[in-house]
Short mmCIF file of C-alpha atoms and ligand atoms in Angstrom, two decimals:
data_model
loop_
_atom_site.label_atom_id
_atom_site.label_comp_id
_atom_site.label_asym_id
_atom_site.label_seq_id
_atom_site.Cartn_x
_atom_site.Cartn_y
_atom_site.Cartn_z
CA UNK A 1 77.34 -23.65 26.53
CA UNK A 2 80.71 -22.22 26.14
CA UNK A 3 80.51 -21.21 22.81
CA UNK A 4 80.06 -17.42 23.54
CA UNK A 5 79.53 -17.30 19.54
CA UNK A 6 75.86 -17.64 19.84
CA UNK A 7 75.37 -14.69 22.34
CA UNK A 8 76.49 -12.35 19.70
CA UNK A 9 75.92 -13.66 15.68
CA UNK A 10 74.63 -10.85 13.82
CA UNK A 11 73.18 -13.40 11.16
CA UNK A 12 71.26 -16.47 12.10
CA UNK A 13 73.26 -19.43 10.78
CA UNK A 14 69.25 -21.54 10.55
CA UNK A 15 66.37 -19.10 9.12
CA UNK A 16 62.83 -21.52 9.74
CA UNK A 17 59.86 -19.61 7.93
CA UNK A 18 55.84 -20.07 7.84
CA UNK A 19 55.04 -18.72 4.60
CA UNK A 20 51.94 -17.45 5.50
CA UNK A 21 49.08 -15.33 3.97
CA UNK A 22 48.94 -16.93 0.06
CA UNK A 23 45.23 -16.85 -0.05
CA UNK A 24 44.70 -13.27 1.06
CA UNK A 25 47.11 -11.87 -1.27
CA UNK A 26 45.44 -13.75 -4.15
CA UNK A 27 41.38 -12.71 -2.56
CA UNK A 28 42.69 -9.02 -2.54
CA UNK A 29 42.82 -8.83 -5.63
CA UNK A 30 40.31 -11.40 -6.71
CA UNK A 31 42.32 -13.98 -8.06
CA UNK A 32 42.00 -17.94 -7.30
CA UNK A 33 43.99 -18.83 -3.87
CA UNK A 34 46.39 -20.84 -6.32
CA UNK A 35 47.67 -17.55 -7.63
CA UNK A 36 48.63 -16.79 -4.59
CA UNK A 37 50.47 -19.75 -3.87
CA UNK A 38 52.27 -19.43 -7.15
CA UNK A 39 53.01 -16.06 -6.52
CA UNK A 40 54.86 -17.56 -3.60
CA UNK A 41 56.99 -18.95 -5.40
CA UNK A 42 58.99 -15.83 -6.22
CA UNK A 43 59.63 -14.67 -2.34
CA UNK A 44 61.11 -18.54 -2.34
CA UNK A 45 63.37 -17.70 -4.82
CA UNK A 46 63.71 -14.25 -3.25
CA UNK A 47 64.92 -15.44 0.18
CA UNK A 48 67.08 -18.32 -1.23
CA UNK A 49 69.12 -15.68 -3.01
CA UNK A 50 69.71 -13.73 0.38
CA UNK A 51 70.55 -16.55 1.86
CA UNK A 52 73.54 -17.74 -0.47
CA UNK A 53 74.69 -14.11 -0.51
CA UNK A 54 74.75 -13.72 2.84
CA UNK A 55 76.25 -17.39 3.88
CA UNK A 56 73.45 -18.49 6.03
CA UNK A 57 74.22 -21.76 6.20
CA UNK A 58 70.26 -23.12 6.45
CA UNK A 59 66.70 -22.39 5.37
CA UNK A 60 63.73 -24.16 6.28
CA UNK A 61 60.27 -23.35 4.69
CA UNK A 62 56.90 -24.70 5.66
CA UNK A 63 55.39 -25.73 2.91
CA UNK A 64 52.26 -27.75 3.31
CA UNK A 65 51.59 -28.84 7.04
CA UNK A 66 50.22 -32.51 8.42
CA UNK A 67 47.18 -30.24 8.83
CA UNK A 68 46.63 -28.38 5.36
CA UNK A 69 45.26 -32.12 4.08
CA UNK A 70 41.89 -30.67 5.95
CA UNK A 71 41.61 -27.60 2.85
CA UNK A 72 39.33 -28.44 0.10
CA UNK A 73 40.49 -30.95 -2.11
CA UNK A 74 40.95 -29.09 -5.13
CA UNK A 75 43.46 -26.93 -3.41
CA UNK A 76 45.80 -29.53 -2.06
CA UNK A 77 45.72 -31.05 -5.62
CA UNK A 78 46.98 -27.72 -7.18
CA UNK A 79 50.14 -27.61 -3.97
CA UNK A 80 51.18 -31.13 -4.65
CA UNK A 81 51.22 -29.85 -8.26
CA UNK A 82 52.92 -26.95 -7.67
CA UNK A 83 54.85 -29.16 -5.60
CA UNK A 84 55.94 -31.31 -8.45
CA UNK A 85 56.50 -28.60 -10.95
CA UNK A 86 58.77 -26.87 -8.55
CA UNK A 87 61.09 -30.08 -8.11
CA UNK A 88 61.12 -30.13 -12.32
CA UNK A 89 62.01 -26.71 -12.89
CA UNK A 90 64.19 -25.46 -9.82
CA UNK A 91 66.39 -28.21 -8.60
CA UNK A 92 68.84 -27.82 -11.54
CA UNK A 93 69.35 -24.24 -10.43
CA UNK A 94 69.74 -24.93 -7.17
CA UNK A 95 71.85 -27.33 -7.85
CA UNK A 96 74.25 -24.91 -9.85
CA UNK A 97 73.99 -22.62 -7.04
CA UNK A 98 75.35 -25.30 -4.41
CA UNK A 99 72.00 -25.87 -3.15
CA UNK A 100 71.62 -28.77 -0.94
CA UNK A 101 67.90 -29.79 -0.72
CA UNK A 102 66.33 -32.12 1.81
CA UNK A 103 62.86 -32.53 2.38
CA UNK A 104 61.25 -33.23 5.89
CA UNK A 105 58.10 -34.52 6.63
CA UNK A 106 56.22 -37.74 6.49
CA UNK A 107 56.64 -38.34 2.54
CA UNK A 108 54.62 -41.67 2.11
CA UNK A 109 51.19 -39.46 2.33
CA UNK A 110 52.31 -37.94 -1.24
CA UNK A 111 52.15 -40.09 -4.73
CA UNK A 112 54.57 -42.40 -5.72
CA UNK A 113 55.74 -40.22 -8.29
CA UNK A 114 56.27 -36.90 -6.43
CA UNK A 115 58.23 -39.74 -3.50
CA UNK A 116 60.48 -40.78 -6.63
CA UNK A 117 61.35 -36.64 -7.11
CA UNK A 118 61.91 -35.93 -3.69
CA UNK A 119 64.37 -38.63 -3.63
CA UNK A 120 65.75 -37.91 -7.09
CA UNK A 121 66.60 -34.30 -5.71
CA UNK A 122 67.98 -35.50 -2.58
CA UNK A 123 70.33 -37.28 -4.28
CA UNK A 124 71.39 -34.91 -6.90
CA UNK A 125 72.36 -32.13 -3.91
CA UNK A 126 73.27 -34.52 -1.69
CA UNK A 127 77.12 -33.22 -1.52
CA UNK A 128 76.53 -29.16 -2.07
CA UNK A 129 77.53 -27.18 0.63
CA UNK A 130 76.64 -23.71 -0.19
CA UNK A 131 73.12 -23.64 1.72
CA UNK A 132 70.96 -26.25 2.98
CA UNK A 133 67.51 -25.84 1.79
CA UNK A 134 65.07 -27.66 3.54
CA UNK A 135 61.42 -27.99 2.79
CA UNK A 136 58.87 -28.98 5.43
CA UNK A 137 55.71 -31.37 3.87
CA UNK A 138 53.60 -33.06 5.02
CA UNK A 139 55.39 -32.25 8.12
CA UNK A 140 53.84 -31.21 11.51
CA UNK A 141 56.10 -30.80 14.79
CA UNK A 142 53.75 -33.53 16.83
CA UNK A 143 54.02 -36.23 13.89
CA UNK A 144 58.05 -35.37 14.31
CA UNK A 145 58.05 -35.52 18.41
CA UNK A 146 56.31 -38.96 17.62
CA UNK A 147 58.34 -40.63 15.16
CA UNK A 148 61.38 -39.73 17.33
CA UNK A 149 59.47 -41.42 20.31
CA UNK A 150 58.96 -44.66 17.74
CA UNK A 151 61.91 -45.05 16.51
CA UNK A 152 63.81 -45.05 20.19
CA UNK A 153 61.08 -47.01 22.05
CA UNK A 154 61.51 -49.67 19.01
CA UNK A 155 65.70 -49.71 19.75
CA UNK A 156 64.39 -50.18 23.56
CA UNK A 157 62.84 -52.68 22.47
CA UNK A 158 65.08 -54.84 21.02
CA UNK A 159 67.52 -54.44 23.83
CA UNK A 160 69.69 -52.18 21.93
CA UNK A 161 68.46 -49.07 24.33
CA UNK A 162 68.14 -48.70 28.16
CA UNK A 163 65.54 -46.56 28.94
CA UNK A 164 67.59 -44.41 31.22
CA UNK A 165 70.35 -43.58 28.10
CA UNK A 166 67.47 -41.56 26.63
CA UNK A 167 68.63 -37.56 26.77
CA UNK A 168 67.56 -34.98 25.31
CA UNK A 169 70.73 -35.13 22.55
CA UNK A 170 69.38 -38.69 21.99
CA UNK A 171 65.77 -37.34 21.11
CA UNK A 172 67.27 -34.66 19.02
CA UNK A 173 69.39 -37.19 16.38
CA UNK A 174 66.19 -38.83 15.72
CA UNK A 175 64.40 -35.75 14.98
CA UNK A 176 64.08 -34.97 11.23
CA UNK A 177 66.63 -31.63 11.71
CA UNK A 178 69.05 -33.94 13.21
CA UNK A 179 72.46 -33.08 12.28
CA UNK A 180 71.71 -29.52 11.11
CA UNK A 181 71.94 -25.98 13.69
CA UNK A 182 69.32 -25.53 15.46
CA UNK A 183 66.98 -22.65 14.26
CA UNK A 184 67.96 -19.31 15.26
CA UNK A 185 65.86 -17.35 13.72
CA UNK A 186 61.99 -17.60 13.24
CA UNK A 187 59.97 -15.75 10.65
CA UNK A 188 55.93 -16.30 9.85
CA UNK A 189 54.73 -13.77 7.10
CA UNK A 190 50.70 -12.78 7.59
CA UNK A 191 50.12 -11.48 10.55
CA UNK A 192 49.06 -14.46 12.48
CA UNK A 193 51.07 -15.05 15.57
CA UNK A 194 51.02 -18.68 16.42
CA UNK A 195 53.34 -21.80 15.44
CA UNK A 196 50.79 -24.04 13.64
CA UNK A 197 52.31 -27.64 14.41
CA UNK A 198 55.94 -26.40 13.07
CA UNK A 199 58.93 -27.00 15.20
CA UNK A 200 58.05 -27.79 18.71
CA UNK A 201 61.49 -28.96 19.97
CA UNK A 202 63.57 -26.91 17.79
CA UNK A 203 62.05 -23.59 18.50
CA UNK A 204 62.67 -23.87 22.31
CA UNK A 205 65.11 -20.89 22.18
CA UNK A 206 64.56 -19.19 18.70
CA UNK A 207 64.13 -15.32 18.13
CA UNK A 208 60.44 -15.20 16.66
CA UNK A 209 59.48 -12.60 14.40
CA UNK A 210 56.30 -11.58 13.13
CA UNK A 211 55.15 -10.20 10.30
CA UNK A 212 51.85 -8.53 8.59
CA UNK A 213 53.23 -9.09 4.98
CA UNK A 214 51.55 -11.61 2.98
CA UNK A 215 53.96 -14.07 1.86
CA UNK A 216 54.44 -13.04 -1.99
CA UNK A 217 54.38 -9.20 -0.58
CA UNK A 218 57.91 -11.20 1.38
CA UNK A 219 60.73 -9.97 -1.10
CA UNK A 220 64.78 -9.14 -0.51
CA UNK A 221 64.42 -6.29 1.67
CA UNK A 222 61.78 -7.53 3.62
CA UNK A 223 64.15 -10.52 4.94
CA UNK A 224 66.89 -8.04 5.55
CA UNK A 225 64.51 -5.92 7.69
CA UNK A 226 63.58 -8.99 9.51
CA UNK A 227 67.28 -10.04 9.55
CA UNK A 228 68.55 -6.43 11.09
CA UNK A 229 65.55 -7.13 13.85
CA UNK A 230 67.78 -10.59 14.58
CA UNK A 231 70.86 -8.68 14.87
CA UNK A 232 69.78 -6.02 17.93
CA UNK A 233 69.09 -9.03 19.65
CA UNK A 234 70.42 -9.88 22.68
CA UNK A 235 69.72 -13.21 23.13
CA UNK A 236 70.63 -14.68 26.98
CA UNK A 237 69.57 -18.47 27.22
CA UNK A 238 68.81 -18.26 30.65
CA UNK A 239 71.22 -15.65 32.13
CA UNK A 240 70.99 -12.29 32.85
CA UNK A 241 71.69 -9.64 30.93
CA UNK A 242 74.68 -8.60 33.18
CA UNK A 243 76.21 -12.04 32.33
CA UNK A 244 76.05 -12.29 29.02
CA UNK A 245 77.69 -8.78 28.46
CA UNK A 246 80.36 -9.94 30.98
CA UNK A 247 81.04 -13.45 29.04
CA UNK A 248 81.49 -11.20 25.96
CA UNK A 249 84.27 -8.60 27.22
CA UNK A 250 86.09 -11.13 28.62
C1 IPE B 1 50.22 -20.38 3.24
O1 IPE B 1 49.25 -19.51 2.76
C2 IPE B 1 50.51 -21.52 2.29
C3 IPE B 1 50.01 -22.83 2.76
C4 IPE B 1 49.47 -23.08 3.91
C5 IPE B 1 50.15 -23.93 1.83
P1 IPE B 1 47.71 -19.76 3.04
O2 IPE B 1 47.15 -20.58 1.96
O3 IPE B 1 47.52 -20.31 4.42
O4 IPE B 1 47.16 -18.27 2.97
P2 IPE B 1 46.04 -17.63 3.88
O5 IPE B 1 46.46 -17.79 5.30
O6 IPE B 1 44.77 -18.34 3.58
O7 IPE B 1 46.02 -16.21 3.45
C1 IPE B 2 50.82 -22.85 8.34
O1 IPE B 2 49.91 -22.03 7.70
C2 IPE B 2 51.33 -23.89 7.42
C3 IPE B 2 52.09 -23.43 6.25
C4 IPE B 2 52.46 -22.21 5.99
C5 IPE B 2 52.48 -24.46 5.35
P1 IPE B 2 48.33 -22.23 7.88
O2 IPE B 2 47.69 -21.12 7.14
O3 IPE B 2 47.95 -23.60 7.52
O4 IPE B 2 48.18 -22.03 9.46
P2 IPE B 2 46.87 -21.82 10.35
O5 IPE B 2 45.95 -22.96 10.08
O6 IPE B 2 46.26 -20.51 9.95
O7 IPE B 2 47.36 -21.79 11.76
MG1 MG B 3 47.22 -19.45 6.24
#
């Protein structure tokens, strides 16, 4: 690593986020759990915004995880819904805004239709530049450790792959961040503190943060709270302290 750049960023070039803590908001004040999910929607649009004004270059958001198919059926209905309405009504802006979207997760699970929009929007951003927005569904960080494991053990295979080429660079261009920085910053809203099946491999060396804020409580200066925590970090990948500070003045 001799990029000393990443010992001292003050702003994460890759925010990853578990919007967590929908249903609570919505039970405290006795609304339907869908309320709360659509009043996620605005700390979405919330964080987006900081994002483009601030430059960071990439935003992932777990949406709907290989696991949330075990909630009651009515309420993965209204998220694929919600889903679907969100593709209708925000890509255009996004789009304006320079809005690159890609979606990650294992998208034959979902309807043919909602496939056809993910694509659709894919395409449309495909060249923007301005942020990378990428939406985990669907997605969970086992199903991606797995399909990376397919996918070379098929090119072995066929002869195309010796076993013994296989390194960890290797593993990482199959998974589904492949080409993008690697998460340096880590934020899950409701006061759980666990990972739920998000990014195994790329969280090995992310600054976590943890929040009791329900995710639509999550608004503008919430992030740059959580965004001035990222920048007393000092973050050492291994070294000491001492060597870090060292590799900096010098
Ligand atoms: C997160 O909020 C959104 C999804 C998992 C889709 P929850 O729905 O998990 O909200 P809580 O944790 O029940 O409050
Ligand atoms: C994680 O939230 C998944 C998403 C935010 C999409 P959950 O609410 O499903 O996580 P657990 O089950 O409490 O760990
Ligand atoms: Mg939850």
């Amino acid at each position: 690593m001799s990029d000393t750049s990443v010992y001292t960023r003050k702003l994460p070039r890759h925010v990853a986020i578990i919007m967590d803590g929908n249903g609570r908001w919505a039970r405290k004040r006795g609304l339907p759990r869908f309320a709360g999910h659509k009043a996620g929607m605005d700390s979405v649009r919330a964080v987006v915004k900081v994002c483009l004004s601030q430059g960071i270059e990439c935003l992932t958001l777990f949406a709907f995880s290989s696991e949330n198919w075990r909630r009651p059926v009515e309420e993965v209905g209204l998220l694929m819904n919600l889903f679907m309405a969100a593709l209708d009504m925000e890509v255009r802006k996004l789009h304006k805004h320079g809005v690159r979207l890609r979606i990650i997760g294992e998208r034959s699970a979902f309807a043919p239709e909602l496939q056809q929009r993910i694509a659709a929007a894919e395409q449309l951003t495909v060249d923007n530049t301005a942020l990378t927005l990428i939406i985990a569904a669907n997605y969970g960080g086992r199903w991606d450790i797995t399909q990376a494991t397919r996918q070379l053990s098929a090119e072995v295979a066929r002869g195309d792959l010796q076993a013994d080429a296989i390194t960890q660079e290797l593993i990482e261009s199959r998974l589904s961040l492949s080409g993008m920085p690697e998460p340096d910053f880590f934020i899950r809203t409701g006061g759980e503190q666990r990972i739920s099946n998000f990014l195994l491999w790329q969280l090995a060396y992310t600054e976590l943060y943890f929040t009791d804020l329900l995710w639509p409580e999550f608004d503008d200066a919430a992030f740059a709270e959580a965004l001035k925590s990222f920048a007393t970090r000092q973050r050492r990948f291994g070294r000491t302290g001492e060597q870090v500070e060292k590799m900096l003045d010098a």
